[in-house]
Amino acid sequence: MREPTETTTGDNAEQPNAWQLLERIIAAEESDAAQNFLKELPPGEDARVMARLSHSEQQNFLGLLDHENAARLMESLPEVQAGQLLSALTPEQAAHIVDEMHSDEQVDLLHQLSDVQTEAILQEMAPEEAENVRFLSQYNDLSAGGLMITELLSFEESLTVDDVVSDLRKNAEKYAAYDVQYSYVIDNEHRLMGVLGLRDLLLAPPQRMISEMMIRNPTSVPVSTSLQDLQHYFDSHPLYGLPVIDEDQKLIGVVRRDDVEKASEEQAGRTFLRFAGIMGGEELRSLSLKIRSARRLSWLSINIVLNIIAASIIAMYEETLSSVIALAVFLPIVSDMSGCSGNQSIAVSTRELVLGVIRPRDWFYVFRKEFALGLLNGLALGLLLGFVAYLWKGNPYLGLVIGSALAVNTLMAVCLGAVIPLVLKGFKLDPALASGPILTTLTDMCGFFLVLSFAQAMLPWLI
């Protein structure tokens, strides 16, 4: 296979050798070499290496792997990239791979496909696995139900230590794939009764009842618990995972700390993309040109309309602007500075919503807090820019017009930037998606209006 220097370094000078080697493996259709290449690949390099291959090479490489290795590769890739690979396979091929994945990963991956594709794959999967996927798919992705895994150890309270140990040995091959830290004790109706540490289990006398040694009434979370609440809980409790129960107190899964942290990071990434104007979900450069173009244009085309609306204010004051041409220099400064101040407020409000510090009904409290800050910052910025305008043209009235407009627009932008995310959240809309363009349009329109209307009122002293 490969020399160690080709795969144990991330240096740019070495990494192309790994890609070239993989291309040769794919061209030669060497299945064993493909398995070994994936095994020896440094952690975190899977997605990077796959992204450098053409779409056909990716499919051919996946075809050289056994189902277990193909599943592990899928789990290590970004969901959008893994979904793209899976969608090109036949339902039978895809089903064999999905069967080998963890339950939460199965659902996340199949959500990347169309309903028709998903159903075709489910029809080819093992009946038990397909039923479990359908069960998990009913829950919101960002809830305990959507994040939990169903691979767990649970035993009825009537069993002895010897019964449990015998079951572990009998199903050793099945349980080997489980990410096990605890086993759970249930009653005959599958209601959660307690939790049992594996160390305590192994050290206990064989005939001891597990109901005597379990930790009773363990902390659990309802299946509808939000990602935000799960994140808060794990931040304050050093637990590996939490049992998930339904409305009848029955144990249905376990949500792990790692999965909550991963989901939080992915949610933050999607929020960042929406702030940057990337619509329709995550974008990777391995996606097709058509998809990438559509996702960006969906935002840019809206932005054109918003900018035309803002620019129409200037057309209303064309004569004033032509009389005092210096105003044209300060128009973008006033709107941009106010927009920056407003975006700071949006960021704080959005973050506080995520942390659960505020709720939509707290809008007046937020408004009061930001009004004082906007007034202070608006006066400071207005005095600074007004002084610059005075120094440039030697006209104190120009400085007064520019400084006053910036001060008022900053106050307005800060207050609106704080409240808009709360209002949108109250209407079940995404604050990260809509707050930015709304604020940008308003700050541009108000900024232009304030500068030009103030200038028109003081035109005799400006000419």
Short mmCIF file of C-alpha atoms in Angstrom, two decimals:
data_model
loop_
_atom_site.label_atom_id
_atom_site.label_comp_id
_atom_site.label_asym_id
_atom_site.label_seq_id
_atom_site.Cartn_x
_atom_site.Cartn_y
_atom_site.Cartn_z
CA MET A 1 0.00 0.00 0.00
CA ARG A 2 1.15 3.50 0.83
CA GLU A 3 4.32 4.78 2.37
CA PRO A 4 3.56 6.26 5.83
CA THR A 5 4.74 9.69 4.77
CA GLU A 6 1.96 9.86 2.21
CA THR A 7 -0.90 9.62 4.69
CA THR A 8 0.39 10.66 8.12
CA THR A 9 0.92 14.28 7.25
CA GLY A 10 -1.40 17.07 6.28
CA ASP A 11 1.26 19.08 4.44
CA ASN A 12 0.23 20.39 1.03
CA ALA A 13 3.37 18.92 -0.50
CA GLU A 14 2.45 15.38 0.65
CA GLN A 15 -1.32 15.26 0.39
CA PRO A 16 -1.58 15.25 -3.44
CA ASN A 17 0.30 11.89 -3.39
CA ALA A 18 -2.56 10.40 -1.40
CA TRP A 19 -5.09 11.68 -3.92
CA GLN A 20 -3.08 10.33 -6.82
CA LEU A 21 -2.79 6.96 -5.07
CA LEU A 22 -6.55 6.86 -4.53
CA GLU A 23 -7.15 7.65 -8.19
CA ARG A 24 -4.90 4.73 -9.14
CA ILE A 25 -6.74 2.42 -6.74
CA ILE A 26 -10.08 3.45 -8.24
CA ALA A 27 -8.83 3.04 -11.81
CA ALA A 28 -7.48 -0.45 -10.99
CA GLU A 29 -10.69 -1.36 -9.10
CA GLU A 30 -8.69 -2.78 -6.17
CA SER A 31 -11.22 -3.41 -3.39
CA ASP A 32 -8.73 -4.47 -0.70
CA ALA A 33 -6.52 -1.49 -1.43
CA ALA A 34 -9.55 0.81 -1.16
CA GLN A 35 -10.46 -0.64 2.28
CA ASN A 36 -6.89 -0.19 3.51
CA PHE A 37 -6.67 3.34 2.11
CA LEU A 38 -9.76 4.38 4.05
CA LYS A 39 -8.48 2.68 7.21
CA GLU A 40 -5.10 4.44 7.06
CA LEU A 41 -6.50 7.85 6.18
CA PRO A 42 -5.73 10.43 8.92
CA PRO A 43 -8.74 11.55 11.01
CA GLY A 44 -10.70 14.38 9.45
CA GLU A 45 -9.33 13.84 5.94
CA ASP A 46 -12.23 11.77 4.57
CA ALA A 47 -14.36 14.69 3.40
CA ARG A 48 -11.35 16.57 1.99
CA VAL A 49 -10.13 13.62 -0.04
CA MET A 50 -13.60 12.78 -1.35
CA ALA A 51 -14.16 16.40 -2.38
CA ARG A 52 -11.09 16.26 -4.63
CA LEU A 53 -12.47 13.33 -6.60
CA SER A 54 -14.86 13.70 -9.49
CA HIS A 55 -18.44 12.56 -8.97
CA SER A 56 -17.87 9.36 -10.94
CA GLU A 57 -14.66 8.61 -8.99
CA GLN A 58 -16.54 9.06 -5.71
CA GLN A 59 -19.18 6.55 -6.83
CA ASN A 60 -16.54 4.08 -7.99
CA PHE A 61 -14.62 4.36 -4.71
CA LEU A 62 -17.79 3.80 -2.72
CA GLY A 63 -18.50 0.73 -4.83
CA LEU A 64 -15.11 -0.76 -3.90
CA LEU A 65 -15.86 -0.61 -0.16
CA ASP A 66 -17.77 -3.23 1.78
CA HIS A 67 -21.05 -2.07 3.31
CA GLU A 68 -19.62 -1.48 6.78
CA ASN A 69 -16.74 0.69 5.56
CA ALA A 70 -19.04 2.54 3.17
CA ALA A 71 -21.34 3.32 6.10
CA ARG A 72 -18.46 4.60 8.24
CA LEU A 73 -17.35 6.80 5.34
CA MET A 74 -20.87 8.20 4.95
CA GLU A 75 -21.04 9.00 8.66
CA SER A 76 -17.76 10.93 8.50
CA LEU A 77 -18.84 13.14 5.57
CA PRO A 78 -20.98 16.29 5.78
CA GLU A 79 -24.62 15.27 5.44
CA VAL A 80 -25.14 17.17 2.20
CA GLN A 81 -22.11 15.46 0.63
CA ALA A 82 -23.12 12.02 1.90
CA GLY A 83 -26.67 12.57 0.66
CA GLN A 84 -25.39 13.43 -2.80
CA LEU A 85 -23.38 10.19 -2.90
CA LEU A 86 -26.25 8.08 -1.63
CA SER A 87 -28.74 9.54 -4.10
CA ALA A 88 -26.66 8.24 -7.03
CA LEU A 89 -26.83 4.62 -5.82
CA THR A 90 -29.58 2.15 -6.52
CA PRO A 91 -32.09 1.73 -3.66
CA GLU A 92 -30.69 -1.75 -2.97
CA GLN A 93 -27.09 -0.51 -2.78
CA ALA A 94 -28.07 2.43 -0.59
CA ALA A 95 -30.13 0.21 1.72
CA HIS A 96 -27.18 -2.09 2.44
CA ILE A 97 -25.09 0.92 3.48
CA VAL A 98 -27.79 2.62 5.55
CA ASP A 99 -28.46 -0.67 7.37
CA GLU A 100 -24.92 -0.47 8.82
CA MET A 101 -25.27 3.07 10.17
CA HIS A 102 -26.33 4.25 13.63
CA SER A 103 -30.03 5.05 13.94
CA ASP A 104 -29.63 8.83 14.28
CA GLU A 105 -27.24 8.93 11.33
CA GLN A 106 -29.68 6.94 9.21
CA VAL A 107 -32.44 9.49 9.71
CA ASP A 108 -30.17 12.51 9.16
CA LEU A 109 -28.82 11.07 5.93
CA LEU A 110 -32.19 10.05 4.50
CA HIS A 111 -33.51 13.55 5.20
CA GLN A 112 -31.11 14.72 2.49
CA LEU A 113 -33.04 12.75 -0.12
CA SER A 114 -36.47 13.19 -1.66
CA ASP A 115 -39.45 11.37 -0.18
CA VAL A 116 -39.56 9.05 -3.21
CA GLN A 117 -35.86 8.14 -2.88
CA THR A 118 -36.17 7.63 0.88
CA GLU A 119 -39.18 5.34 0.56
CA ALA A 120 -37.45 3.27 -2.14
CA ILE A 121 -34.45 2.74 0.16
CA LEU A 122 -36.65 1.89 3.15
CA GLN A 123 -38.40 -0.78 1.08
CA GLU A 124 -35.02 -2.47 0.53
CA MET A 125 -33.79 -2.20 4.12
CA ALA A 126 -34.17 -4.83 6.81
CA PRO A 127 -37.77 -4.54 8.10
CA GLU A 128 -36.66 -3.83 11.70
CA GLU A 129 -34.23 -1.08 10.58
CA ALA A 130 -36.80 0.49 8.25
CA GLU A 131 -39.44 0.53 10.98
CA ASN A 132 -36.98 2.22 13.35
CA VAL A 133 -36.14 4.89 10.76
CA ARG A 134 -39.83 5.65 10.25
CA PHE A 135 -40.27 5.85 14.02
CA LEU A 136 -37.42 8.35 14.43
CA SER A 137 -38.44 10.38 11.38
CA GLN A 138 -41.61 11.55 13.13
CA TYR A 139 -39.60 13.75 15.48
CA ASN A 140 -38.15 17.19 14.88
CA ASP A 141 -34.48 17.06 13.89
CA LEU A 142 -33.59 19.52 16.65
CA SER A 143 -35.38 17.75 19.48
CA ALA A 144 -34.44 14.89 21.79
CA GLY A 145 -36.47 12.54 19.58
CA GLY A 146 -34.65 13.62 16.46
CA LEU A 147 -31.19 13.43 18.07
CA MET A 148 -31.53 10.22 20.09
CA ILE A 149 -30.20 6.78 19.23
CA THR A 150 -32.23 3.65 19.82
CA GLU A 151 -29.22 1.34 20.21
CA LEU A 152 -29.21 0.93 23.99
CA LEU A 153 -29.16 -1.74 26.66
CA SER A 154 -32.33 -2.15 28.71
CA PHE A 155 -33.29 -4.97 31.05
CA GLU A 156 -36.43 -5.72 33.06
CA GLU A 157 -36.17 -5.13 36.80
CA SER A 158 -37.09 -8.76 37.55
CA LEU A 159 -33.75 -10.02 36.17
CA THR A 160 -30.65 -10.95 38.17
CA VAL A 161 -27.07 -9.90 37.54
CA ASP A 162 -26.36 -13.35 36.09
CA ASP A 163 -29.31 -12.98 33.66
CA VAL A 164 -27.97 -9.68 32.40
CA VAL A 165 -24.37 -10.86 32.05
CA SER A 166 -25.55 -13.95 30.18
CA ASP A 167 -27.53 -11.76 27.79
CA LEU A 168 -24.50 -9.55 27.19
CA ARG A 169 -22.38 -12.56 26.32
CA LYS A 170 -25.06 -14.12 24.14
CA ASN A 171 -25.53 -10.93 22.10
CA ALA A 172 -21.90 -9.79 22.21
CA GLU A 173 -21.67 -9.38 18.44
CA LYS A 174 -24.83 -7.26 18.29
CA TYR A 175 -23.91 -5.12 21.30
CA ALA A 176 -20.37 -4.55 20.00
CA ALA A 177 -21.75 -1.89 17.65
CA TYR A 178 -23.50 -0.07 20.52
CA ASP A 179 -21.97 3.01 22.08
CA VAL A 180 -22.64 1.78 25.61
CA GLN A 181 -21.90 3.60 28.87
CA TYR A 182 -24.93 2.62 30.93
CA SER A 183 -27.68 0.03 30.90
CA TYR A 184 -31.22 0.97 31.81
CA VAL A 185 -33.73 -0.85 33.96
CA ILE A 186 -37.36 -0.96 32.85
CA ASP A 187 -40.58 -2.50 34.09
CA ASN A 188 -42.75 -4.94 32.15
CA GLU A 189 -44.39 -2.03 30.30
CA HIS A 190 -41.02 -0.60 29.23
CA ARG A 191 -41.22 2.35 31.63
CA LEU A 192 -37.87 3.69 32.82
CA MET A 193 -37.19 2.64 36.42
CA GLY A 194 -33.45 3.10 36.91
CA VAL A 195 -29.94 3.14 35.49
CA LEU A 196 -27.19 0.60 36.04
CA GLY A 197 -23.46 1.20 35.67
CA LEU A 198 -21.65 -1.59 33.83
CA ARG A 199 -18.86 -1.60 36.39
CA ASP A 200 -21.35 -2.15 39.21
CA LEU A 201 -22.95 -4.92 37.20
CA LEU A 202 -19.70 -6.81 36.64
CA LEU A 203 -18.66 -6.60 40.28
CA ALA A 204 -22.02 -7.62 41.77
CA PRO A 205 -22.92 -11.15 43.00
CA PRO A 206 -24.56 -13.21 40.21
CA GLN A 207 -27.86 -13.80 41.99
CA ARG A 208 -28.42 -10.22 43.07
CA MET A 209 -31.52 -8.55 41.59
CA ILE A 210 -30.68 -5.59 39.39
CA SER A 211 -33.61 -3.71 40.92
CA GLU A 212 -31.69 -3.72 44.21
CA MET A 213 -28.56 -2.08 42.81
CA MET A 214 -29.93 0.29 40.17
CA ILE A 215 -29.99 4.06 40.64
CA ARG A 216 -33.67 4.82 40.92
CA ASN A 217 -35.52 7.67 39.23
CA PRO A 218 -32.66 8.71 36.92
CA THR A 219 -32.75 12.05 35.16
CA SER A 220 -34.51 11.74 31.80
CA VAL A 221 -35.84 14.10 29.14
CA PRO A 222 -39.14 14.09 27.25
CA VAL A 223 -38.93 13.22 23.58
CA SER A 224 -39.99 16.77 22.64
CA THR A 225 -37.13 18.50 24.53
CA SER A 226 -35.53 21.14 22.28
CA LEU A 227 -31.89 21.25 21.24
CA GLN A 228 -31.52 24.50 23.14
CA ASP A 229 -32.72 22.93 26.40
CA LEU A 230 -30.56 19.85 25.87
CA GLN A 231 -27.53 22.05 25.31
CA HIS A 232 -28.22 23.97 28.52
CA TYR A 233 -28.57 20.75 30.49
CA PHE A 234 -25.36 19.17 29.22
CA ASP A 235 -23.49 22.44 29.82
CA SER A 236 -24.35 22.25 33.52
CA HIS A 237 -24.19 18.45 34.07
CA PRO A 238 -21.17 16.23 33.32
CA LEU A 239 -23.20 13.41 31.79
CA TYR A 240 -22.40 11.30 28.75
CA GLY A 241 -26.03 10.85 27.76
CA LEU A 242 -29.63 11.14 28.88
CA PRO A 243 -32.45 8.59 28.53
CA VAL A 244 -35.37 9.82 26.42
CA ILE A 245 -38.94 8.96 27.41
CA ASP A 246 -42.29 9.36 25.67
CA GLU A 247 -45.52 10.71 27.13
CA ASP A 248 -46.16 7.33 28.84
CA GLN A 249 -42.74 7.43 30.57
CA LYS A 250 -41.52 4.59 28.34
CA LEU A 251 -37.83 4.46 27.48
CA ILE A 252 -37.43 4.99 23.73
CA GLY A 253 -33.82 6.14 23.27
CA VAL A 254 -30.73 7.91 24.54
CA VAL A 255 -29.51 11.34 23.50
CA ARG A 256 -25.74 11.71 23.76
CA ARG A 257 -23.70 14.78 24.66
CA ASP A 258 -21.62 14.45 21.47
CA ASP A 259 -24.72 14.44 19.28
CA VAL A 260 -26.11 17.54 21.00
CA GLU A 261 -22.80 19.38 20.55
CA LYS A 262 -22.60 18.33 16.91
CA ALA A 263 -26.17 19.47 16.23
CA SER A 264 -25.47 22.82 17.93
CA GLU A 265 -22.39 23.36 15.78
CA GLU A 266 -24.30 22.47 12.61
CA GLN A 267 -27.14 24.80 13.55
CA ALA A 268 -24.63 27.62 14.14
CA GLY A 269 -23.07 26.88 10.73
CA ARG A 270 -26.44 27.02 8.99
CA THR A 271 -27.24 30.28 10.78
CA PHE A 272 -23.95 31.75 9.59
CA LEU A 273 -24.70 30.72 6.01
CA ARG A 274 -28.13 32.35 6.15
CA PHE A 275 -26.60 35.54 7.51
CA ALA A 276 -24.18 35.43 4.58
CA GLY A 277 -27.02 34.97 2.07
CA ILE A 278 -26.67 31.24 1.30
CA MET A 279 -30.23 29.90 1.14
CA GLY A 280 -31.64 26.37 0.91
CA GLY A 281 -29.26 24.69 3.34
CA GLU A 282 -25.58 23.91 3.52
CA GLU A 283 -23.41 24.57 0.48
CA LEU A 284 -20.24 22.71 -0.44
CA ARG A 285 -18.26 23.25 -3.63
CA SER A 286 -18.70 19.57 -4.40
CA LEU A 287 -22.39 20.27 -5.09
CA SER A 288 -23.53 20.83 -8.66
CA LEU A 289 -23.10 24.26 -10.22
CA LYS A 290 -26.86 24.56 -10.75
CA ILE A 291 -27.68 24.03 -7.06
CA ARG A 292 -24.96 26.39 -5.84
CA SER A 293 -26.00 29.11 -8.27
CA ALA A 294 -29.69 28.82 -7.34
CA ARG A 295 -29.00 29.03 -3.62
CA ARG A 296 -26.96 32.20 -4.00
CA LEU A 297 -29.21 33.88 -6.56
CA SER A 298 -32.28 33.34 -4.38
CA TRP A 299 -30.78 35.83 -1.94
CA LEU A 300 -29.07 38.17 -4.41
CA SER A 301 -32.23 38.66 -6.49
CA ILE A 302 -34.17 39.69 -3.37
CA ASN A 303 -31.35 42.02 -2.43
CA ILE A 304 -31.62 43.81 -5.77
CA VAL A 305 -35.27 44.65 -5.05
CA LEU A 306 -34.42 45.89 -1.56
CA ASN A 307 -31.64 48.11 -2.89
CA ILE A 308 -33.92 49.57 -5.56
CA ILE A 309 -36.42 50.48 -2.83
CA ALA A 310 -33.70 52.21 -0.83
CA ALA A 311 -32.32 54.00 -3.90
CA SER A 312 -35.78 55.37 -4.73
CA ILE A 313 -35.43 57.68 -1.71
CA ILE A 314 -32.47 59.34 -3.39
CA ALA A 315 -34.50 59.94 -6.55
CA MET A 316 -37.08 61.83 -4.49
CA TYR A 317 -34.42 64.33 -3.40
CA GLU A 318 -32.52 64.58 -6.67
CA GLU A 319 -32.55 68.39 -6.70
CA THR A 320 -31.27 68.66 -3.13
CA LEU A 321 -28.50 66.20 -3.87
CA SER A 322 -27.46 68.04 -7.04
CA SER A 323 -27.34 71.34 -5.11
CA VAL A 324 -25.08 69.95 -2.35
CA ILE A 325 -23.00 67.30 -4.07
CA ALA A 326 -20.98 66.70 -0.90
CA LEU A 327 -24.01 64.86 0.51
CA ALA A 328 -23.35 62.00 -1.91
CA VAL A 329 -20.11 61.24 -0.08
CA PHE A 330 -21.83 60.84 3.28
CA LEU A 331 -24.97 58.95 2.22
CA PRO A 332 -23.31 55.49 2.15
CA ILE A 333 -21.38 56.26 5.36
CA VAL A 334 -24.56 57.08 7.28
CA SER A 335 -26.41 54.01 6.04
CA ASP A 336 -23.48 51.63 6.47
CA MET A 337 -22.54 52.83 9.96
CA SER A 338 -26.15 52.57 11.10
CA GLY A 339 -26.41 49.12 9.53
CA CYS A 340 -23.31 47.96 11.43
CA SER A 341 -24.78 49.19 14.70
CA GLY A 342 -28.08 47.47 13.96
CA ASN A 343 -26.40 44.19 13.04
CA GLN A 344 -24.64 44.21 16.40
CA SER A 345 -28.06 44.35 18.06
CA ILE A 346 -29.36 41.55 15.81
CA ALA A 347 -26.40 39.37 16.77
CA VAL A 348 -26.97 39.91 20.50
CA SER A 349 -30.72 39.31 20.29
CA THR A 350 -30.28 36.18 18.17
CA ARG A 351 -27.67 34.82 20.55
CA GLU A 352 -29.84 35.54 23.59
CA LEU A 353 -32.77 33.79 21.90
CA VAL A 354 -30.59 30.72 21.32
CA LEU A 355 -29.39 30.76 24.93
CA GLY A 356 -32.94 31.16 26.23
CA VAL A 357 -32.09 34.42 28.01
CA ILE A 358 -34.97 36.23 26.31
CA ARG A 359 -38.29 35.31 24.71
CA PRO A 360 -40.34 37.16 22.05
CA ARG A 361 -42.59 38.59 24.76
CA ASP A 362 -39.55 40.40 26.25
CA TRP A 363 -39.38 42.83 23.33
CA PHE A 364 -40.10 45.94 25.42
CA TYR A 365 -37.38 45.04 27.93
CA VAL A 366 -34.93 44.59 25.05
CA PHE A 367 -36.08 47.84 23.43
CA ARG A 368 -35.46 49.82 26.64
CA LYS A 369 -31.98 48.36 27.04
CA GLU A 370 -31.01 49.10 23.44
CA PHE A 371 -32.58 52.56 23.35
CA ALA A 372 -30.12 53.84 25.95
CA LEU A 373 -27.18 52.24 24.14
CA GLY A 374 -28.35 53.48 20.73
CA LEU A 375 -28.74 57.01 22.05
CA LEU A 376 -25.23 57.03 23.49
CA ASN A 377 -23.55 55.44 20.47
CA GLY A 378 -25.60 57.54 18.04
CA LEU A 379 -24.51 60.79 19.69
CA ALA A 380 -20.87 59.67 19.73
CA LEU A 381 -20.84 58.57 16.08
CA GLY A 382 -22.88 61.62 14.98
CA LEU A 383 -20.46 64.05 16.64
CA LEU A 384 -17.48 62.29 15.09
CA LEU A 385 -18.83 62.17 11.52
CA GLY A 386 -20.33 65.67 11.80
CA PHE A 387 -16.95 67.01 12.86
CA VAL A 388 -15.30 65.33 9.87
CA ALA A 389 -17.88 66.89 7.52
CA TYR A 390 -17.24 70.33 9.07
CA LEU A 391 -13.46 69.99 8.69
CA TRP A 392 -13.79 68.89 5.07
CA LYS A 393 -16.04 71.67 3.82
CA GLY A 394 -15.70 74.23 6.63
CA ASN A 395 -19.49 74.44 6.87
CA PRO A 396 -20.93 73.80 10.38
CA TYR A 397 -24.42 73.31 8.96
CA LEU A 398 -23.21 70.41 6.80
CA GLY A 399 -21.69 68.87 9.92
CA LEU A 400 -25.01 69.37 11.76
CA VAL A 401 -27.00 67.70 8.97
CA ILE A 402 -24.68 64.70 8.66
CA GLY A 403 -24.14 64.27 12.41
CA SER A 404 -27.84 64.52 13.26
CA ALA A 405 -28.82 62.07 10.53
CA LEU A 406 -26.27 59.51 11.68
CA ALA A 407 -27.26 59.89 15.35
CA VAL A 408 -30.98 59.41 14.66
CA ASN A 409 -30.42 56.57 12.18
CA THR A 410 -28.10 54.76 14.60
CA LEU A 411 -30.66 54.99 17.38
CA MET A 412 -33.34 53.64 15.06
CA ALA A 413 -31.10 50.84 13.75
CA VAL A 414 -30.02 49.68 17.20
CA CYS A 415 -33.60 49.55 18.51
CA LEU A 416 -34.96 47.80 15.41
CA GLY A 417 -32.03 45.39 15.27
CA ALA A 418 -32.77 44.32 18.82
CA VAL A 419 -36.52 43.87 18.38
CA ILE A 420 -36.81 42.43 14.84
CA PRO A 421 -35.42 38.96 15.76
CA LEU A 422 -37.90 38.72 18.65
CA VAL A 423 -40.83 39.70 16.45
CA LEU A 424 -39.83 37.19 13.76
CA LYS A 425 -39.38 34.47 16.37
CA GLY A 426 -42.84 35.26 17.71
CA PHE A 427 -44.27 34.64 14.23
CA LYS A 428 -42.36 31.32 13.95
CA LEU A 429 -39.96 32.77 11.37
CA ASP A 430 -36.19 32.33 11.31
CA PRO A 431 -34.52 35.46 12.80
CA ALA A 432 -31.20 34.63 11.16
CA LEU A 433 -32.80 34.48 7.72
CA ALA A 434 -34.95 37.61 7.70
CA SER A 435 -33.52 40.06 10.26
CA GLY A 436 -30.56 41.13 8.13
CA PRO A 437 -32.37 42.11 4.93
CA ILE A 438 -35.19 43.83 6.82
CA LEU A 439 -32.77 45.92 8.85
CA THR A 440 -30.57 46.72 5.83
CA THR A 441 -33.52 48.02 3.84
CA LEU A 442 -34.82 50.12 6.73
CA THR A 443 -31.45 51.63 7.65
CA ASP A 444 -30.72 52.50 4.01
CA MET A 445 -34.13 54.06 3.46
CA CYS A 446 -34.13 55.98 6.74
CA GLY A 447 -30.49 57.00 6.39
CA PHE A 448 -31.00 58.44 2.93
CA PHE A 449 -34.26 60.07 3.97
CA LEU A 450 -32.80 61.68 7.09
CA VAL A 451 -29.72 63.10 5.36
CA LEU A 452 -31.64 64.46 2.38
CA SER A 453 -34.65 65.77 4.31
CA PHE A 454 -32.43 67.53 6.86
CA ALA A 455 -30.36 68.93 3.98
CA GLN A 456 -33.47 70.18 2.18
CA ALA A 457 -34.64 71.96 5.35
CA MET A 458 -31.26 73.68 5.73
CA LEU A 459 -30.54 74.11 2.02
CA PRO A 460 -30.05 77.93 2.17
CA TRP A 461 -27.16 77.46 4.65
CA LEU A 462 -25.58 74.60 2.75
CA ILE A 463 -25.22 76.18 -0.69
#
